[in-house]
């Protein structure tokens, strides 16, 4: 049986917290319901799956053995385990798992901090040692970024499998119809709704949005829809006025409903589109034509399902063309359907089931 460990699970907010819930549900749908282990959260949200909370990393081994777990998959971001990203308790917990005969797999959302800030010059070295300790003891390592996979391979042993695997959207797809969703936002048939989701997310390219807003200013049919984390903040160059709908930070059902209403999603990131960008993945999961960016972490295979531009000017121009061409929007929407086979959480769940429960795989 597979175990999933994340310090925080819903309703504790956080992208990795949300991902743990949706991954657990996906594994269950594949006939491999996991045992979810956590420090904080509400076990009832995982029912009928087993979820045990109140567990520090040092408690993982005992909890895994008590529930018949053979391998624990740890959701890894260093700051999930300690304020500075360095956790002796995590290292001790991994050591206890090895002694108890409990296998280890790791999903890397972030390996360690770069040496770009003074505090990180201090914490960066122990974070790298901690990361290496996990990598050398894991049988399987998964990450949504090819560059992170390359980093992991430098730390792992010869017997470790390292794979690029998606995170997928961390919120559910809305069952609401497009017509109902658009009516709730006051969008008529002639309106082209362009969504900006969670602009306060780390790495969101604000100047790209500003360039698009300036270029599309003469287009009276365009309505900008701002929703999610930081969407109600005053940001330079962002749209304002009568052609804007601001929903703000809200519940998952409303987020999905707003996604369903969109004609386009504007999702540029300073490091480029990757499979860890769950906001863009949620747009693609809803079949929304998505325009994003390239960058130093950009995953080229995502060109199959989204338009990714190299400059703010090209990004703005692409949005303008799509806003004025319904046929091109439909073609891009059709491409977005490739999300399910390329970048969805179901792809990750299927890989975990195959790798960690080979006896259950037909």
CSV table of C-alpha atoms in Angstrom, one decimal:
chain,number,residue,atom,x,y,z
A,1,UNK,CA,0.0,0.0,0.0
A,2,UNK,CA,1.1,3.5,-0.8
A,3,UNK,CA,1.4,6.2,1.9
A,4,UNK,CA,1.4,10.0,1.2
A,5,UNK,CA,3.1,12.3,3.7
A,6,UNK,CA,2.7,16.1,3.6
A,7,UNK,CA,2.9,18.2,6.8
A,8,UNK,CA,-0.2,20.1,5.8
A,9,UNK,CA,-3.3,18.8,4.1
A,10,UNK,CA,-6.6,20.6,3.5
A,11,UNK,CA,-8.2,22.7,4.8
A,12,UNK,CA,-4.7,24.1,5.6
A,13,UNK,CA,-4.1,26.3,2.6
A,14,UNK,CA,-1.3,25.7,0.2
A,15,UNK,CA,-0.7,24.3,-3.3
A,16,UNK,CA,1.1,21.2,-2.0
A,17,UNK,CA,-1.7,20.6,0.5
A,18,UNK,CA,-4.3,20.8,-2.2
A,19,UNK,CA,-2.2,18.5,-4.4
A,20,UNK,CA,-2.0,15.9,-1.7
A,21,UNK,CA,-5.8,15.7,-1.6
A,22,UNK,CA,-6.4,15.5,-5.4
A,23,UNK,CA,-3.5,13.0,-5.8
A,24,UNK,CA,-5.0,10.8,-3.1
A,25,UNK,CA,-8.4,10.9,-4.8
A,26,UNK,CA,-6.8,10.1,-8.2
A,27,UNK,CA,-4.9,7.1,-6.7
A,28,UNK,CA,-8.1,5.9,-5.2
A,29,UNK,CA,-9.9,6.2,-8.6
A,30,UNK,CA,-7.1,3.9,-10.0
A,31,UNK,CA,-7.9,1.3,-7.4
A,32,UNK,CA,-4.9,2.2,-5.1
A,33,UNK,CA,-6.3,4.3,-2.2
A,34,UNK,CA,-3.4,5.6,-0.2
A,35,UNK,CA,-3.0,6.1,3.5
A,36,UNK,CA,-2.5,9.8,4.0
A,37,UNK,CA,-0.2,10.9,6.8
A,38,UNK,CA,0.1,14.5,7.9
A,39,UNK,CA,0.8,16.8,10.8
A,40,UNK,CA,-2.1,19.2,10.3
A,41,UNK,CA,-5.4,18.9,8.5
A,42,UNK,CA,-8.9,17.4,8.5
A,43,UNK,CA,-9.0,13.6,8.0
A,44,UNK,CA,-12.7,13.8,7.1
A,45,UNK,CA,-11.9,15.5,3.8
A,46,UNK,CA,-10.2,12.3,2.7
A,47,UNK,CA,-13.0,9.9,3.5
A,48,UNK,CA,-13.4,7.0,2.8
A,49,UNK,CA,-9.6,6.9,2.6
A,50,UNK,CA,-7.6,6.6,5.7
A,51,UNK,CA,-6.0,9.9,6.9
A,52,UNK,CA,-4.0,10.2,10.1
A,53,UNK,CA,-2.9,13.6,11.3
A,54,UNK,CA,-0.8,14.8,14.3
A,55,UNK,CA,2.3,13.1,12.8
A,56,UNK,CA,5.7,14.7,12.7
A,57,UNK,CA,8.3,13.3,10.3
A,58,UNK,CA,9.7,11.2,13.1
A,59,UNK,CA,6.4,9.5,13.4
A,60,UNK,CA,6.1,8.4,9.8
A,61,UNK,CA,7.7,5.0,10.2
A,62,UNK,CA,5.5,3.8,13.0
A,63,UNK,CA,2.3,5.1,11.4
A,64,UNK,CA,3.3,3.4,8.1
A,65,UNK,CA,3.8,0.1,9.7
A,66,UNK,CA,0.6,0.4,11.7
A,67,UNK,CA,-1.4,0.9,8.5
A,68,UNK,CA,0.3,-1.6,6.3
A,69,UNK,CA,2.1,0.9,4.1
A,70,UNK,CA,5.1,-0.4,2.2
A,71,UNK,CA,6.3,2.9,0.6
A,72,UNK,CA,5.7,6.4,1.7
A,73,UNK,CA,5.7,9.2,-0.9
A,74,UNK,CA,6.9,12.4,0.6
A,75,UNK,CA,5.7,15.7,-0.8
A,76,UNK,CA,9.0,17.7,-0.7
A,77,UNK,CA,9.4,21.5,-0.4
A,78,UNK,CA,12.1,22.2,2.2
A,79,UNK,CA,10.0,25.0,3.8
A,80,UNK,CA,7.1,22.6,4.4
A,81,UNK,CA,9.3,21.0,7.1
A,82,UNK,CA,11.0,23.9,8.8
A,83,UNK,CA,10.9,27.7,8.7
A,84,UNK,CA,14.4,27.9,7.2
A,85,UNK,CA,14.0,24.7,5.2
A,86,UNK,CA,16.4,22.6,7.3
A,87,UNK,CA,14.7,19.9,9.3
A,88,UNK,CA,16.7,17.5,11.5
A,89,UNK,CA,13.3,15.8,12.3
A,90,UNK,CA,12.9,15.0,8.6
A,91,UNK,CA,16.3,13.4,8.4
A,92,UNK,CA,15.7,11.4,11.5
A,93,UNK,CA,12.3,10.3,10.2
A,94,UNK,CA,13.8,9.0,7.0
A,95,UNK,CA,16.4,7.1,9.0
A,96,UNK,CA,13.7,5.5,11.1
A,97,UNK,CA,11.8,4.6,7.9
A,98,UNK,CA,14.8,2.8,6.6
A,99,UNK,CA,15.3,0.9,9.9
A,100,UNK,CA,11.6,-0.1,9.8
A,101,UNK,CA,11.8,-1.4,6.3
A,102,UNK,CA,9.5,1.3,4.9
A,103,UNK,CA,10.3,2.4,1.4
A,104,UNK,CA,10.7,6.0,0.4
A,105,UNK,CA,9.6,7.9,-2.8
A,106,UNK,CA,9.8,11.7,-3.2
A,107,UNK,CA,7.8,14.2,-5.2
A,108,UNK,CA,10.1,17.3,-5.6
A,109,UNK,CA,8.2,20.5,-5.9
A,110,UNK,CA,11.3,22.5,-5.0
A,111,UNK,CA,14.7,21.0,-4.2
A,112,UNK,CA,16.5,23.9,-2.3
A,113,UNK,CA,17.0,27.7,-2.5
A,114,UNK,CA,19.4,29.2,-5.0
A,115,UNK,CA,22.4,31.2,-3.7
A,116,UNK,CA,20.8,34.6,-4.6
A,117,UNK,CA,20.1,36.1,-1.2
A,118,UNK,CA,22.2,36.6,1.9
A,119,UNK,CA,20.1,34.3,4.2
A,120,UNK,CA,20.1,31.6,1.5
A,121,UNK,CA,23.9,31.6,1.4
A,122,UNK,CA,23.6,30.3,5.0
A,123,UNK,CA,20.7,27.9,4.6
A,124,UNK,CA,21.4,26.8,1.0
A,125,UNK,CA,24.2,24.4,2.0
A,126,UNK,CA,22.4,22.4,4.7
A,127,UNK,CA,19.3,22.4,2.4
A,128,UNK,CA,21.4,20.7,-0.3
A,129,UNK,CA,22.8,18.2,2.2
A,130,UNK,CA,19.2,17.4,3.4
A,131,UNK,CA,18.0,17.0,-0.2
A,132,UNK,CA,20.9,14.7,-1.0
A,133,UNK,CA,20.1,12.6,2.1
A,134,UNK,CA,16.6,12.0,0.8
A,135,UNK,CA,17.7,11.4,-2.8
A,136,UNK,CA,20.2,8.7,-1.8
A,137,UNK,CA,17.6,6.8,0.2
A,138,UNK,CA,14.7,7.1,-2.2
A,139,UNK,CA,13.8,4.3,-4.6
A,140,UNK,CA,11.7,6.6,-6.9
A,141,UNK,CA,11.8,10.4,-7.4
A,142,UNK,CA,9.3,12.4,-9.3
A,143,UNK,CA,9.3,16.1,-10.3
A,144,UNK,CA,7.3,18.2,-12.8
A,145,UNK,CA,10.5,20.0,-14.0
A,146,UNK,CA,13.1,18.5,-16.3
A,147,UNK,CA,15.8,20.7,-14.7
A,148,UNK,CA,14.8,19.4,-11.2
A,149,UNK,CA,15.1,15.9,-12.5
A,150,UNK,CA,18.6,16.6,-13.7
A,151,UNK,CA,19.4,18.0,-10.2
A,152,UNK,CA,18.0,14.9,-8.5
A,153,UNK,CA,20.1,12.6,-10.7
A,154,UNK,CA,23.3,14.3,-9.4
A,155,UNK,CA,22.3,13.3,-5.8
A,156,UNK,CA,20.7,9.9,-6.2
A,157,UNK,CA,22.3,6.5,-6.1
A,158,UNK,CA,22.5,4.1,-9.1
A,159,UNK,CA,19.4,2.2,-8.1
A,160,UNK,CA,17.1,5.3,-7.9
A,161,UNK,CA,14.5,5.9,-10.6
A,162,UNK,CA,14.1,9.6,-11.4
A,163,UNK,CA,11.2,10.6,-13.6
A,164,UNK,CA,9.6,13.8,-14.9
A,165,UNK,CA,5.9,13.6,-13.9
A,166,UNK,CA,3.2,16.2,-13.8
A,167,UNK,CA,1.7,17.8,-10.7
A,168,UNK,CA,-1.5,18.6,-12.6
A,169,UNK,CA,-4.3,21.0,-11.5
A,170,UNK,CA,-4.6,21.0,-7.7
A,171,UNK,CA,-8.3,22.1,-7.8
A,172,UNK,CA,-11.2,20.1,-9.3
A,173,UNK,CA,-12.7,20.8,-12.7
A,174,UNK,CA,-16.1,22.6,-12.4
A,175,UNK,CA,-19.3,20.8,-13.4
A,176,UNK,CA,-21.0,24.1,-14.1
A,177,UNK,CA,-22.0,24.8,-17.7
A,178,UNK,CA,-20.2,27.6,-19.6
A,179,UNK,CA,-23.5,29.5,-20.0
A,180,UNK,CA,-24.2,29.5,-16.3
A,181,UNK,CA,-20.7,30.5,-15.5
A,182,UNK,CA,-20.7,33.4,-17.9
A,183,UNK,CA,-24.1,34.6,-16.6
A,184,UNK,CA,-22.8,34.7,-13.1
A,185,UNK,CA,-20.1,37.2,-14.2
A,186,UNK,CA,-22.4,39.2,-16.4
A,187,UNK,CA,-20.6,38.2,-19.7
A,188,UNK,CA,-22.7,38.3,-22.9
A,189,UNK,CA,-22.0,36.3,-26.1
A,190,UNK,CA,-20.0,39.1,-27.7
A,191,UNK,CA,-17.6,39.4,-24.8
A,192,UNK,CA,-14.1,37.9,-24.9
A,193,UNK,CA,-13.2,37.1,-21.3
A,194,UNK,CA,-9.5,36.8,-20.5
A,195,UNK,CA,-8.6,35.4,-17.1
A,196,UNK,CA,-5.7,36.4,-14.8
A,197,UNK,CA,-5.6,33.7,-12.1
A,198,UNK,CA,-3.6,34.2,-8.9
A,199,UNK,CA,-1.2,37.0,-10.0
A,200,UNK,CA,0.4,37.0,-6.6
A,201,UNK,CA,1.8,33.5,-7.2
A,202,UNK,CA,5.6,33.3,-7.1
A,203,UNK,CA,7.1,34.0,-10.5
A,204,UNK,CA,4.0,35.5,-12.1
A,205,UNK,CA,5.2,37.9,-14.9
A,206,UNK,CA,3.4,41.1,-14.1
A,207,UNK,CA,5.1,43.2,-16.9
A,208,UNK,CA,3.8,40.7,-19.4
A,209,UNK,CA,0.2,41.2,-18.2
A,210,UNK,CA,0.8,45.0,-18.3
A,211,UNK,CA,2.0,44.8,-21.9
A,212,UNK,CA,-1.1,42.8,-22.9
A,213,UNK,CA,-3.5,45.2,-21.1
A,214,UNK,CA,-1.9,48.1,-22.9
A,215,UNK,CA,-2.1,46.4,-26.3
A,216,UNK,CA,-5.7,45.3,-25.9
A,217,UNK,CA,-7.0,48.6,-24.4
A,218,UNK,CA,-8.8,49.6,-27.7
A,219,UNK,CA,-10.6,46.3,-27.8
A,220,UNK,CA,-14.0,47.1,-26.2
A,221,UNK,CA,-15.2,43.5,-26.4
A,222,UNK,CA,-12.4,42.3,-24.1
A,223,UNK,CA,-13.2,41.9,-20.4
A,224,UNK,CA,-10.5,41.0,-18.0
A,225,UNK,CA,-11.4,38.6,-15.2
A,226,UNK,CA,-9.1,38.7,-12.1
A,227,UNK,CA,-9.5,35.9,-9.6
A,228,UNK,CA,-7.5,33.9,-7.1
A,229,UNK,CA,-4.6,34.8,-4.9
A,230,UNK,CA,-3.7,38.5,-5.0
A,231,UNK,CA,-6.2,39.3,-7.7
A,232,UNK,CA,-7.7,42.2,-5.7
A,233,UNK,CA,-4.4,43.9,-5.2
A,234,UNK,CA,-3.5,47.1,-7.1
A,235,UNK,CA,-0.7,46.1,-9.4
A,236,UNK,CA,1.0,48.4,-11.9
A,237,UNK,CA,-0.3,48.1,-15.5
A,238,UNK,CA,-3.1,45.7,-14.5
A,239,UNK,CA,-6.6,46.3,-15.9
A,240,UNK,CA,-9.2,48.4,-14.0
A,241,UNK,CA,-12.5,50.0,-14.7
A,242,UNK,CA,-15.7,48.8,-16.3
A,243,UNK,CA,-14.1,46.1,-18.5
A,244,UNK,CA,-12.8,44.2,-15.4
A,245,UNK,CA,-14.4,41.6,-13.2
A,246,UNK,CA,-12.6,41.1,-9.9
A,247,UNK,CA,-13.6,38.0,-8.0
A,248,UNK,CA,-10.7,37.9,-5.5
A,249,UNK,CA,-9.4,35.0,-3.6
A,250,UNK,CA,-12.2,32.5,-3.2
A,251,UNK,CA,-13.2,28.8,-2.7
A,252,UNK,CA,-12.3,26.0,-5.2
A,253,UNK,CA,-15.9,25.7,-6.5
A,254,UNK,CA,-16.0,29.4,-7.5
A,255,UNK,CA,-12.5,29.2,-9.0
A,256,UNK,CA,-13.6,26.4,-11.2
A,257,UNK,CA,-16.8,28.2,-12.2
A,258,UNK,CA,-14.8,31.3,-13.2
A,259,UNK,CA,-12.4,29.2,-15.3
A,260,UNK,CA,-15.4,27.7,-17.1
A,261,UNK,CA,-16.5,31.2,-18.1
A,262,UNK,CA,-13.2,32.2,-19.8
A,263,UNK,CA,-12.4,32.5,-23.5
A,264,UNK,CA,-8.6,32.8,-22.8
A,265,UNK,CA,-6.2,32.4,-19.9
A,266,UNK,CA,-3.2,34.7,-19.6
A,267,UNK,CA,-0.6,32.8,-17.6
A,268,UNK,CA,2.9,34.2,-18.1
A,269,UNK,CA,5.8,33.2,-15.7
A,270,UNK,CA,9.2,34.6,-15.4
A,271,UNK,CA,10.8,31.2,-15.6
A,272,UNK,CA,8.5,29.8,-18.3
A,273,UNK,CA,5.6,27.4,-18.3
A,274,UNK,CA,6.2,24.1,-16.6
A,275,UNK,CA,4.0,21.4,-15.2
A,276,UNK,CA,4.3,22.7,-11.7
A,277,UNK,CA,2.3,25.9,-12.6
A,278,UNK,CA,-1.0,24.6,-11.3
A,279,UNK,CA,-2.9,27.8,-12.2
A,280,UNK,CA,-2.1,27.3,-15.9
A,281,UNK,CA,-2.8,23.5,-15.5
A,282,UNK,CA,-6.3,24.3,-14.1
A,283,UNK,CA,-7.1,26.5,-17.1
A,284,UNK,CA,-5.9,23.7,-19.4
A,285,UNK,CA,-8.0,21.1,-17.5
A,286,UNK,CA,-11.0,23.3,-18.2
A,287,UNK,CA,-10.2,23.4,-21.9
A,288,UNK,CA,-9.4,27.1,-21.8
A,289,UNK,CA,-7.1,28.3,-24.6
A,290,UNK,CA,-4.0,29.3,-22.6
A,291,UNK,CA,-1.2,31.7,-23.5
A,292,UNK,CA,2.0,31.6,-21.4
A,293,UNK,CA,5.7,32.2,-21.7
A,294,UNK,CA,9.1,30.6,-22.2
A,295,UNK,CA,12.0,31.0,-19.8
A,296,UNK,CA,15.0,29.3,-18.3
A,297,UNK,CA,12.8,26.4,-16.8
A,298,UNK,CA,10.4,26.2,-19.7
A,299,UNK,CA,9.2,22.7,-20.6
A,300,UNK,CA,9.1,22.6,-24.5
A,301,UNK,CA,6.6,19.7,-24.6
A,302,UNK,CA,4.0,22.1,-23.2
A,303,UNK,CA,3.9,23.8,-26.6
A,304,UNK,CA,1.6,20.9,-27.5
A,305,UNK,CA,-1.2,22.2,-25.3
A,306,UNK,CA,-0.5,26.0,-24.9
A,307,UNK,CA,0.9,28.9,-26.8
A,308,UNK,CA,4.2,30.0,-25.2
A,309,UNK,CA,5.9,33.3,-26.2
A,310,UNK,CA,9.4,34.5,-25.6
A,311,UNK,CA,8.8,38.2,-24.9
A,312,UNK,CA,6.1,40.4,-23.4
A,313,UNK,CA,5.4,42.0,-26.8
A,314,UNK,CA,4.9,38.6,-28.5
A,315,UNK,CA,2.7,37.5,-25.6
A,316,UNK,CA,0.5,40.6,-25.9
A,317,UNK,CA,0.3,40.2,-29.7
A,318,UNK,CA,-0.7,36.6,-29.4
A,319,UNK,CA,-3.5,37.4,-26.9
A,320,UNK,CA,-4.7,40.2,-29.3
A,321,UNK,CA,-4.9,37.8,-32.2
A,322,UNK,CA,-6.7,35.2,-30.3
A,323,UNK,CA,-9.1,37.7,-28.8
A,324,UNK,CA,-10.1,38.7,-32.4
A,325,UNK,CA,-10.2,35.2,-33.9
A,326,UNK,CA,-12.7,32.7,-32.6
A,327,UNK,CA,-11.5,30.0,-35.0
A,328,UNK,CA,-7.9,30.2,-33.6
A,329,UNK,CA,-9.3,30.1,-30.1
A,330,UNK,CA,-11.2,26.9,-30.9
A,331,UNK,CA,-8.0,25.4,-32.4
A,332,UNK,CA,-6.0,26.2,-29.3
A,333,UNK,CA,-8.9,24.9,-27.1
A,334,UNK,CA,-8.7,21.6,-29.0
A,335,UNK,CA,-4.9,21.4,-28.3
A,336,UNK,CA,-5.5,22.0,-24.6
A,337,UNK,CA,-7.3,18.7,-24.5
A,338,UNK,CA,-3.9,17.0,-24.6
A,339,UNK,CA,-3.5,18.1,-21.0
A,340,UNK,CA,-5.2,14.9,-19.8
A,341,UNK,CA,-2.6,12.6,-21.3
A,342,UNK,CA,0.4,14.9,-20.8
A,343,UNK,CA,0.1,17.0,-17.6
A,344,UNK,CA,-2.8,15.9,-15.4
A,345,UNK,CA,-2.6,14.5,-11.9
A,346,UNK,CA,-4.0,11.2,-13.3
A,347,UNK,CA,-0.7,10.7,-15.2
A,348,UNK,CA,1.2,11.0,-11.9
A,349,UNK,CA,-1.2,8.7,-10.1
A,350,UNK,CA,-0.9,6.0,-12.8
A,351,UNK,CA,2.9,6.2,-12.6
A,352,UNK,CA,2.9,5.9,-8.8
A,353,UNK,CA,0.6,2.9,-9.0
A,354,UNK,CA,2.8,1.2,-11.6
A,355,UNK,CA,6.1,1.9,-9.9
A,356,UNK,CA,5.1,1.4,-6.2
A,357,UNK,CA,2.4,-1.2,-6.5
A,358,UNK,CA,3.5,-3.4,-9.4
A,359,UNK,CA,1.6,-6.3,-8.0
A,360,UNK,CA,-1.7,-4.4,-8.5
A,361,UNK,CA,-0.9,-3.3,-12.1
A,362,UNK,CA,-2.6,-5.4,-14.7
